[in-house]
Amino acid sequence: MESVSFLRVIKTGALNFWRNSWLSAAATMVMTITLVIFGLLFLLFGITNYSINTIKNTVDISVYFKVGLDEQQIFKIRDAVQADPRVKEVVYISQQQAFDEFKQRHQNDPLIVQSLNELTENPLSATLNVKTYHLEDYPAVAQSLQDPQYKDFISKVNFEDNRAVIDRLSRILKFIVTFGVGLIAVFCLIAALVVFNTIRLTIYNRKEEVEIMRLVGATNWYIRGPFLTESFLYALGATVLSALLFTPIFNQVLPKIAVYVNPQLTLFHQNLFNYWYLMGILLGLSLLLAAVSTLWAIRKYLKV
Amino acid sequence: MIKFQNVLKKYDDVTALQGVNLQVRHGEFISLVGMSGAGKSTLLKLIIGEEHPDDGQVLIDDIDIATVSKTDLPYLRRKIGMVFQDIKLLPKRTAFENVAFAMEVCGHKKEKINGDVPKILDLVGLLHKRNHFPSQMSGGEKQRVAIARALAHRPVLLLADEPTGNLDEVNSDEVLELLLKINSLGTTVILATHASSLVNRIKRRVITIESGKIVREQAQGNYQL
């Protein structure tokens, strides 16, 4: 008996969706706009966040040792730096490694290759690349390496200070979040109100039917069912439309942005976001909006 | 079957019913008479749980209606059929579909509906009009379709609230005959009306309400105001 009711509810809901096609189209469109705005803000947020993280990863301190220094001495300094609780990782690049990497990097430049071949000894120095856990610790850690006790071993301490860029990006991110949450809230409210009114009009049209249903002993869920089905169809329609609109963004726009932000990305890692993940979120959001506004609209008619 | 124990019902400051004590036994046919606004409809609404008493109790088979949860109320209503003065048929459905609707919403299978509805329409004498829309039927016929719909769940109790209020004498008689027939088949019937000619003709138990109080009870009564 239950499955018979369930099928009847779905059928009635689908029929109403079709019969009120203009109302359905309006509700679906408003919901689509809400979803698209939500999706775009979500992507914008993600891209900014990703950019910040990429730039954060480029910040490190390079410590150049004097040429010909004993490796044991370097290790001692490395261990001392490593012991600092602010330090996340220390990578040691030996003189030979630095030379090989340099050669590798410039293998296509005949002039450099020729010059390197003429060298009798390695002019590059060994280095330590130091990363800290927190951005704000970089200046202090760099400062500590310039301490007089290291004067005889270290020739140069260098770090690229990207903190200004990171600060600016963080501010943009904060703005996107604040502004975005407000915008999404407004559009969710508009969408909920439109769905609410659409369903209320449908219920009003079928007021008599609802009244008779109650009198002959239909359960409240049986009465709500068709209206819920109808609004879930708006939600599904809106998700499908948004999915279609987001397809070119995912295929064309996002990979370009990803490569622009981080040129080292390979072709296979250019998708910053999972398409289906975002569509899942949009579907969830639209179903939630539909359910809340429908149950709210029908409440009055179910008071016993 | 139904017991009212010292029931009080108020709508804001207006007292609709007070001090109502009443007992209805299985298989009875009761006429509830009184002028408009006397409290007849309120009494019926208390039985189907659409309203709750402000004081006292309404018991159906010893169950206090006020304690029935919202989820269980629909199942109670399937045991009680209701007919109204304004008939309340769905205008875009045929006689058959109107009766079938009551069975559909309760989850009956199509085969059962197709088997039962013609029998019920036959009982009210309208099988030949099964495919007619309400607009193609007379007032009496529409009311008989409404009665058929109320019977779709095989209720143990039928409540008729001024079912002949909008009907002429001939149609009223038809509806009354039908209610008596249903009663003779074992269903308890409570008929709320102010049509004295009907009540006087059937010679059954009559309960008279005035200003929310039961003022008279007669076993084989007449309509007296």
XYZ file of C-alpha atoms in Angstrom:
529
model
C 0.000 0.000 0.000
C 2.857 2.379 0.857
C 4.536 2.066 -2.538
C 1.211 2.706 -4.267
C 0.886 5.971 -2.312
C 4.485 6.930 -3.032
C 4.049 6.493 -6.768
C 0.766 8.410 -6.707
C 2.427 11.283 -4.852
C 5.297 11.470 -7.368
C 2.910 11.259 -10.314
C 0.647 14.011 -8.970
C 3.642 16.247 -8.246
C 5.104 15.772 -11.718
C 1.714 16.443 -13.302
C 1.343 19.693 -11.345
C 4.837 20.765 -12.348
C 3.837 20.287 -15.977
C 0.401 21.908 -15.658
C 1.771 25.039 -13.994
C 4.605 25.250 -16.502
C 4.945 29.059 -16.375
C 5.101 29.166 -12.618
C 7.496 26.233 -12.661
C 9.725 27.968 -15.213
C 9.868 31.151 -13.110
C 10.717 29.279 -9.929
C 13.352 27.201 -11.731
C 14.965 30.305 -13.268
C 15.271 32.150 -9.955
C 16.712 29.067 -8.363
C 19.185 28.702 -11.250
C 20.379 32.298 -10.791
C 20.912 31.629 -7.096
C 22.868 28.472 -7.819
C 25.036 30.141 -10.468
C 25.916 33.033 -8.151
C 26.665 30.591 -5.378
C 28.821 28.469 -7.706
C 30.760 31.454 -9.058
C 31.500 32.798 -5.594
C 32.535 29.332 -4.517
C 35.002 29.154 -7.432
C 36.289 32.688 -6.831
C 36.876 31.833 -3.208
C 38.648 28.642 -4.188
C 40.899 30.340 -6.758
C 41.960 33.093 -4.346
C 42.622 30.590 -1.633
C 44.650 28.473 -4.019
C 46.667 31.494 -5.170
C 47.516 32.410 -1.608
C 48.679 28.899 -0.862
C 50.764 28.757 -4.044
C 52.485 32.041 -3.224
C 52.967 30.997 0.382
C 54.805 27.919 -0.859
C 57.233 30.022 -2.875
C 58.446 31.878 0.198
C 61.602 30.453 1.758
C 64.951 31.535 3.164
C 68.054 30.661 1.177
C 71.230 30.402 3.213
C 74.428 30.499 1.092
C 77.551 29.035 2.642
C 81.067 30.130 1.911
C 82.733 28.091 -0.830
C 84.880 25.221 0.378
C 83.301 24.974 3.797
C 83.455 21.605 5.552
C 80.169 19.707 5.158
C 80.193 18.690 8.855
C 80.070 22.345 9.789
C 77.133 22.874 7.440
C 75.295 19.943 9.000
C 75.848 21.431 12.439
C 74.233 24.672 11.333
C 71.452 22.766 9.561
C 70.681 20.849 12.759
C 70.655 24.046 14.778
C 68.190 25.641 12.353
C 66.102 22.491 12.311
C 65.858 22.602 16.100
C 64.101 25.958 15.947
C 60.392 25.225 16.704
C 59.294 27.801 14.152
C 61.029 25.966 11.324
C 59.002 23.524 9.262
C 61.685 22.070 7.013
C 65.291 22.548 5.998
C 66.558 21.233 2.676
C 70.302 20.954 2.126
C 71.669 21.429 -1.380
C 75.319 20.528 -1.664
C 77.752 22.350 -3.922
C 77.692 19.456 -6.405
C 73.904 19.332 -6.431
C 73.693 23.074 -6.988
C 76.155 22.766 -9.871
C 74.250 19.872 -11.449
C 70.955 21.664 -11.154
C 72.420 24.805 -12.648
C 73.811 22.824 -15.544
C 70.531 21.059 -16.041
C 68.614 24.311 -16.033
C 70.850 25.908 -18.648
C 71.559 22.869 -20.822
C 70.030 24.589 -23.824
C 72.207 27.644 -23.564
C 75.457 26.833 -25.416
C 77.266 29.871 -24.052
C 76.702 28.882 -20.419
C 77.462 25.217 -21.090
C 80.731 26.241 -22.719
C 81.664 28.525 -19.826
C 80.881 25.781 -17.303
C 83.097 23.373 -19.167
C 85.971 25.790 -18.937
C 85.698 26.026 -15.146
C 88.182 24.073 -13.105
C 86.331 24.301 -9.846
C 82.722 24.634 -8.719
C 81.971 28.318 -8.111
C 78.527 27.683 -6.575
C 78.042 27.503 -2.869
C 76.127 24.960 -0.805
C 72.768 26.213 0.374
C 70.046 25.525 2.910
C 66.429 26.233 1.976
C 64.448 26.987 5.119
C 60.655 27.040 5.410
C 58.761 28.080 8.539
C 55.297 27.111 9.684
C 54.044 30.676 9.837
C 54.690 33.436 7.359
C 55.331 36.023 10.052
C 58.286 34.007 11.393
C 60.412 34.424 8.271
C 62.060 37.759 9.131
C 63.003 36.598 12.639
C 64.417 33.281 11.438
C 66.340 35.069 8.672
C 67.637 37.508 11.282
C 68.820 34.706 13.579
C 70.907 33.283 10.731
C 72.702 36.564 10.400
C 73.968 36.165 13.965
C 77.782 36.849 14.379
C 78.423 33.208 15.360
C 77.656 32.206 11.749
C 79.665 35.052 10.233
C 82.584 32.808 9.276
C 80.431 30.201 7.545
C 77.536 31.959 5.904
C 78.118 34.292 3.020
C 74.547 35.430 2.462
C 71.025 35.014 3.849
C 68.327 35.770 1.379
C 64.591 35.614 1.437
C 61.990 36.825 -0.948
C 59.478 38.783 1.048
C 56.094 38.037 -0.543
C 54.220 38.926 2.572
C 52.807 42.133 1.094
C 51.278 40.194 -1.817
C 49.964 37.554 0.549
C 48.472 40.210 2.795
C 46.685 41.785 -0.116
C 45.337 38.444 -1.317
C 44.160 37.614 2.192
C 42.264 40.878 2.309
C 40.643 40.090 -1.038
C 39.702 36.652 0.268
C 38.134 38.143 3.357
C 36.165 40.546 1.186
C 34.965 37.734 -1.071
C 33.839 35.731 1.920
C 31.980 38.622 3.571
C 30.458 39.979 0.402
C 29.759 36.507 -0.982
C 27.996 35.213 2.105
C 25.775 38.319 2.096
C 24.995 37.987 -1.603
C 24.266 34.272 -1.311
C 22.008 34.882 1.687
C 20.019 37.506 -0.238
C 19.609 35.307 -3.288
C 18.725 32.239 -1.240
C 16.026 34.308 0.424
C 14.683 35.528 -2.920
C 14.683 31.993 -4.327
C 12.979 30.657 -1.198
C 10.321 33.383 -1.415
C 9.644 32.700 -5.089
C 9.342 28.953 -4.520
C 7.226 29.679 -1.442
C 4.853 31.860 -3.442
C 4.694 29.451 -6.360
C 3.795 26.582 -4.084
C 1.320 28.768 -2.223
C -0.404 29.651 -5.485
C -0.554 25.970 -6.398
C -1.955 25.110 -2.993
C -4.454 27.938 -3.290
C -5.597 26.549 -6.641
C -6.071 23.176 -5.020
C -7.353 24.346 -1.651
C -10.562 22.356 -2.023
C -8.672 19.230 -2.905
C -6.407 19.609 0.126
C -9.440 20.146 2.364
C -11.188 17.057 1.009
C -7.985 15.028 1.303
C -7.855 15.884 4.974
C -11.531 15.063 5.480
C -11.274 11.646 3.907
C -8.258 10.790 6.006
C -5.172 11.438 3.886
C -2.046 11.600 6.030
C -0.212 14.917 6.174
C 2.738 13.459 4.274
C 0.439 12.307 1.510
C -0.847 15.880 1.198
C 2.639 17.428 1.321
C 4.122 14.867 -1.059
C 2.979 16.255 -4.428
C 3.977 19.816 -3.478
C 7.386 18.633 -2.329
C 7.804 16.650 -5.543
C 6.916 19.749 -7.534
C 9.482 21.924 -5.785
C 12.127 19.195 -5.967
C 11.588 19.258 -9.713
C 12.396 23.003 -9.709
C 15.544 22.170 -7.763
C 16.558 19.416 -10.173
C 15.865 21.643 -13.179
C 17.896 24.471 -11.680
C 20.819 22.145 -10.923
C 20.841 20.761 -14.461
C 20.772 24.286 -15.956
C 23.594 25.413 -13.657
C 25.581 22.295 -14.522
C 25.282 23.196 -18.209
C 26.426 26.757 -17.534
C 29.393 25.605 -15.454
C 30.648 23.067 -17.995
C 32.500 25.628 -20.209
C 33.852 27.382 -17.125
C 35.352 24.119 -15.908
C 36.630 23.082 -19.339
C 37.977 26.383 -20.642
C 38.369 29.035 -17.985
C 39.554 27.240 -14.868
C 42.558 25.432 -16.434
C 43.826 28.770 -17.787
C 43.503 30.419 -14.403
C 45.227 27.474 -12.740
C 48.201 27.632 -15.109
C 48.406 31.399 -14.698
C 48.525 31.089 -10.921
C 50.931 28.182 -10.849
C 52.831 27.616 -14.139
C 54.361 24.386 -12.854
C 51.038 22.569 -12.983
C 50.890 19.697 -15.414
C 47.946 19.161 -17.709
C 46.523 16.519 -15.438
C 46.477 18.699 -12.383
C 44.867 21.766 -13.822
C 41.450 21.141 -12.311
C 41.449 23.046 -9.069
C 37.941 21.813 -8.301
C 36.022 18.685 -8.864
C 33.078 19.444 -11.144
C 30.845 16.777 -9.596
C 31.700 17.958 -6.113
C 30.413 21.452 -6.905
C 27.315 20.050 -8.645
C 26.628 17.933 -5.560
C 26.769 21.026 -3.384
C 24.453 22.912 -5.760
C 21.966 20.042 -5.810
C 22.008 19.838 -2.022
C 21.516 23.588 -1.681
C 18.623 23.686 -4.158
C 16.840 20.707 -2.577
C 17.198 22.322 0.823
C 15.781 25.619 -0.441
C 12.887 23.797 -2.106
C 12.046 21.677 0.922
C 12.186 24.539 3.424
C 10.040 26.910 1.375
C 7.465 24.248 0.486
C 6.994 22.958 4.015
C 6.750 26.545 5.174
C 4.089 27.358 2.526
C 1.955 24.308 3.234
C 2.111 24.529 7.005
C -1.008 26.681 7.250
C -3.119 24.237 5.300
C -2.235 21.283 7.463
C -3.184 22.742 10.822
C -5.555 20.365 12.497
C -19.563 4.323 20.921
C -19.381 8.114 21.360
C -19.475 9.811 24.715
C -19.465 13.535 25.483
C -18.645 14.185 29.121
C -19.421 17.682 30.325
C -17.913 19.240 27.209
C -17.177 22.948 26.992
C -16.032 24.588 23.768
C -15.326 28.279 23.322
C -14.225 30.335 20.336
C -12.480 33.270 21.960
C -15.226 34.770 24.123
C -18.125 33.004 22.442
C -19.284 29.794 24.076
C -20.218 27.309 21.367
C -21.008 24.354 23.603
C -21.286 23.978 27.360
C -22.151 21.195 29.758
C -22.764 18.749 26.934
C -23.313 15.157 28.027
C -24.250 12.744 25.318
C -23.989 9.082 24.518
C -24.343 7.517 21.087
C -24.597 3.747 20.716
C -23.529 1.612 17.769
C -26.089 1.453 14.988
C -28.130 4.431 16.152
C -29.652 7.084 13.906
C -29.589 10.415 15.675
C -31.026 13.727 14.537
C -29.281 16.700 15.985
C -31.556 19.683 15.666
C -31.298 23.345 16.471
C -31.138 26.740 14.831
C -28.140 27.962 12.917
C -25.360 28.792 15.345
C -26.759 26.562 18.077
C -23.598 24.451 18.139
C -24.463 21.479 15.910
C -21.438 21.804 13.620
C -19.093 22.347 16.563
C -20.327 19.107 18.072
C -19.554 17.248 14.839
C -16.110 18.901 14.571
C -15.319 17.682 18.071
C -16.108 14.113 16.993
C -13.690 14.172 14.031
C -11.008 15.891 16.098
C -10.951 19.073 14.046
C -11.632 20.969 17.262
C -10.729 20.028 20.812
C -12.884 20.720 23.869
C -11.747 23.406 26.308
C -13.073 21.264 29.131
C -14.537 17.779 29.454
C -13.894 14.821 27.180
C -15.029 13.409 23.873
C -14.542 9.636 23.794
C -14.847 7.356 20.798
C -14.834 3.699 21.790
C -13.361 4.861 25.115
C -10.468 6.717 23.469
C -10.188 10.410 24.311
C -10.016 12.233 20.968
C -7.812 14.943 22.471
C -5.099 12.352 23.107
C -5.014 11.092 19.491
C -1.807 12.322 17.880
C -1.769 14.343 14.677
C -0.245 11.380 12.882
C -3.029 9.044 13.973
C -5.889 11.445 13.328
C -6.110 10.616 9.583
C -6.604 6.936 10.467
C -9.424 7.868 12.840
C -11.036 9.923 10.080
C -11.055 6.911 7.804
C -13.479 5.341 10.280
C -15.784 8.355 10.131
C -17.528 9.534 6.969
C -18.587 13.168 6.614
C -21.136 14.899 4.429
C -21.662 18.670 4.227
C -24.265 21.164 3.149
C -21.910 22.565 0.501
C -21.188 19.041 -0.758
C -17.477 19.670 -1.541
C -17.091 17.554 -4.662
C -14.114 18.160 -6.934
C -15.681 19.854 -9.978
C -13.154 18.535 -12.494
C -13.657 14.914 -11.565
C -16.478 12.573 -12.483
C -18.703 10.872 -9.919
C -16.530 7.767 -10.149
C -13.290 9.767 -9.740
C -14.639 11.715 -6.779
C -15.384 8.519 -4.900
C -12.142 6.900 -6.068
C -10.177 9.945 -4.823
C -11.074 9.127 -1.214
C -9.665 5.640 -1.671
C -6.585 6.807 -3.594
C -5.408 9.182 -0.882
C -5.516 6.333 1.592
C -3.277 4.185 -0.557
C -5.718 1.601 -1.902
C -4.676 -0.289 -5.016
C -6.224 0.444 -8.376
C -7.854 -2.983 -8.632
C -9.582 -2.533 -5.292
C -10.736 0.959 -6.235
C -12.107 -0.244 -9.573
C -13.942 -3.035 -7.790
C -15.359 -1.060 -4.847
C -16.384 2.275 -6.376
C -19.100 0.865 -8.701
C -20.605 -1.047 -5.764
C -20.756 2.103 -3.650
C -22.218 4.134 -6.529
C -24.785 1.413 -6.980
C -25.688 1.639 -3.300
C -26.461 5.361 -3.654
C -28.300 4.664 -6.935
C -25.925 6.525 -9.219
C -24.020 3.835 -11.049
C -25.535 5.010 -14.325
C -24.045 8.472 -13.722
C -20.552 7.277 -12.899
C -19.009 9.299 -15.735
C -20.949 12.493 -15.094
C -19.239 15.580 -13.717
C -20.811 17.405 -10.749
C -22.007 20.167 -13.090
C -24.072 17.582 -14.976
C -25.925 16.388 -11.872
C -28.762 17.718 -9.718
C -28.142 18.893 -6.149
C -29.544 15.683 -4.715
C -27.401 13.543 -6.968
C -24.285 15.504 -6.032
C -25.060 15.003 -2.365
C -25.501 11.290 -2.987
C -22.072 11.191 -4.653
C -20.680 12.943 -1.567
C -22.317 10.290 0.610
C -20.812 7.602 -1.607
C -17.392 9.212 -1.107
C -17.945 9.236 2.663
C -18.769 5.535 2.475
C -15.644 4.615 0.498
C -13.728 3.609 3.634
C -16.673 1.623 5.012
C -16.942 3.943 8.014
C -18.567 2.862 11.262
C -19.957 6.354 11.728
C -21.435 8.806 9.229
C -21.765 12.472 10.165
C -24.071 14.541 7.973
C -23.946 18.289 8.554
C -27.071 19.878 7.008
C -26.864 17.560 3.993
C -30.227 18.737 2.698
C -29.650 22.428 3.412
C -29.401 23.362 -0.249
C -31.860 20.832 -1.620
C -35.542 20.934 -2.524
C -38.048 18.623 -0.870
C -37.819 15.789 -3.374
C -34.037 15.720 -3.324
C -33.997 16.023 0.475
C -36.226 12.985 0.738
C -33.890 11.015 -1.518
C -30.899 11.887 0.619
C -32.754 11.033 3.817
C -33.856 7.678 2.430
C -30.268 6.955 1.559
C -29.044 7.828 5.063
C -31.700 5.513 6.557
C -30.606 2.751 4.189
C -26.967 3.173 5.221
C -28.023 3.087 8.863
C -29.979 -0.110 8.279
C -26.774 -1.672 6.951
C -25.144 -1.088 10.350
C -23.483 2.339 10.136
C -24.204 4.776 12.949
C -25.556 8.046 11.527
C -25.661 11.484 13.120
C -27.705 13.936 11.094
C -27.426 17.611 12.006
C -30.296 19.537 10.505
C -32.919 22.199 10.974
C -35.340 20.661 8.490
C -38.296 19.837 10.767
C -40.253 17.888 8.165
C -37.471 15.336 7.794
C -36.977 14.839 11.481
C -40.660 14.472 12.141
C -41.027 11.880 9.439
C -38.358 9.430 10.555
C -39.300 9.084 14.215
C -35.842 8.369 15.561
C -33.885 9.721 18.490
C -33.775 13.526 18.423
C -31.378 15.749 20.350
C -32.157 19.435 20.462
C -29.431 22.012 21.009
C -30.000 25.632 21.897
C -27.239 28.160 22.505
C -24.667 25.437 23.010
C -26.681 23.341 25.457
C -28.651 20.145 24.993
C -32.169 21.178 25.972
C -34.158 18.118 24.977
C -33.692 14.435 24.204
C -36.446 12.262 22.795
C -36.277 8.608 21.879
C -38.683 8.934 18.959
C -38.876 12.613 18.755
C -40.293 15.480 16.864
C -38.626 18.685 15.942
C -39.645 21.222 18.521
C -38.170 24.618 19.068
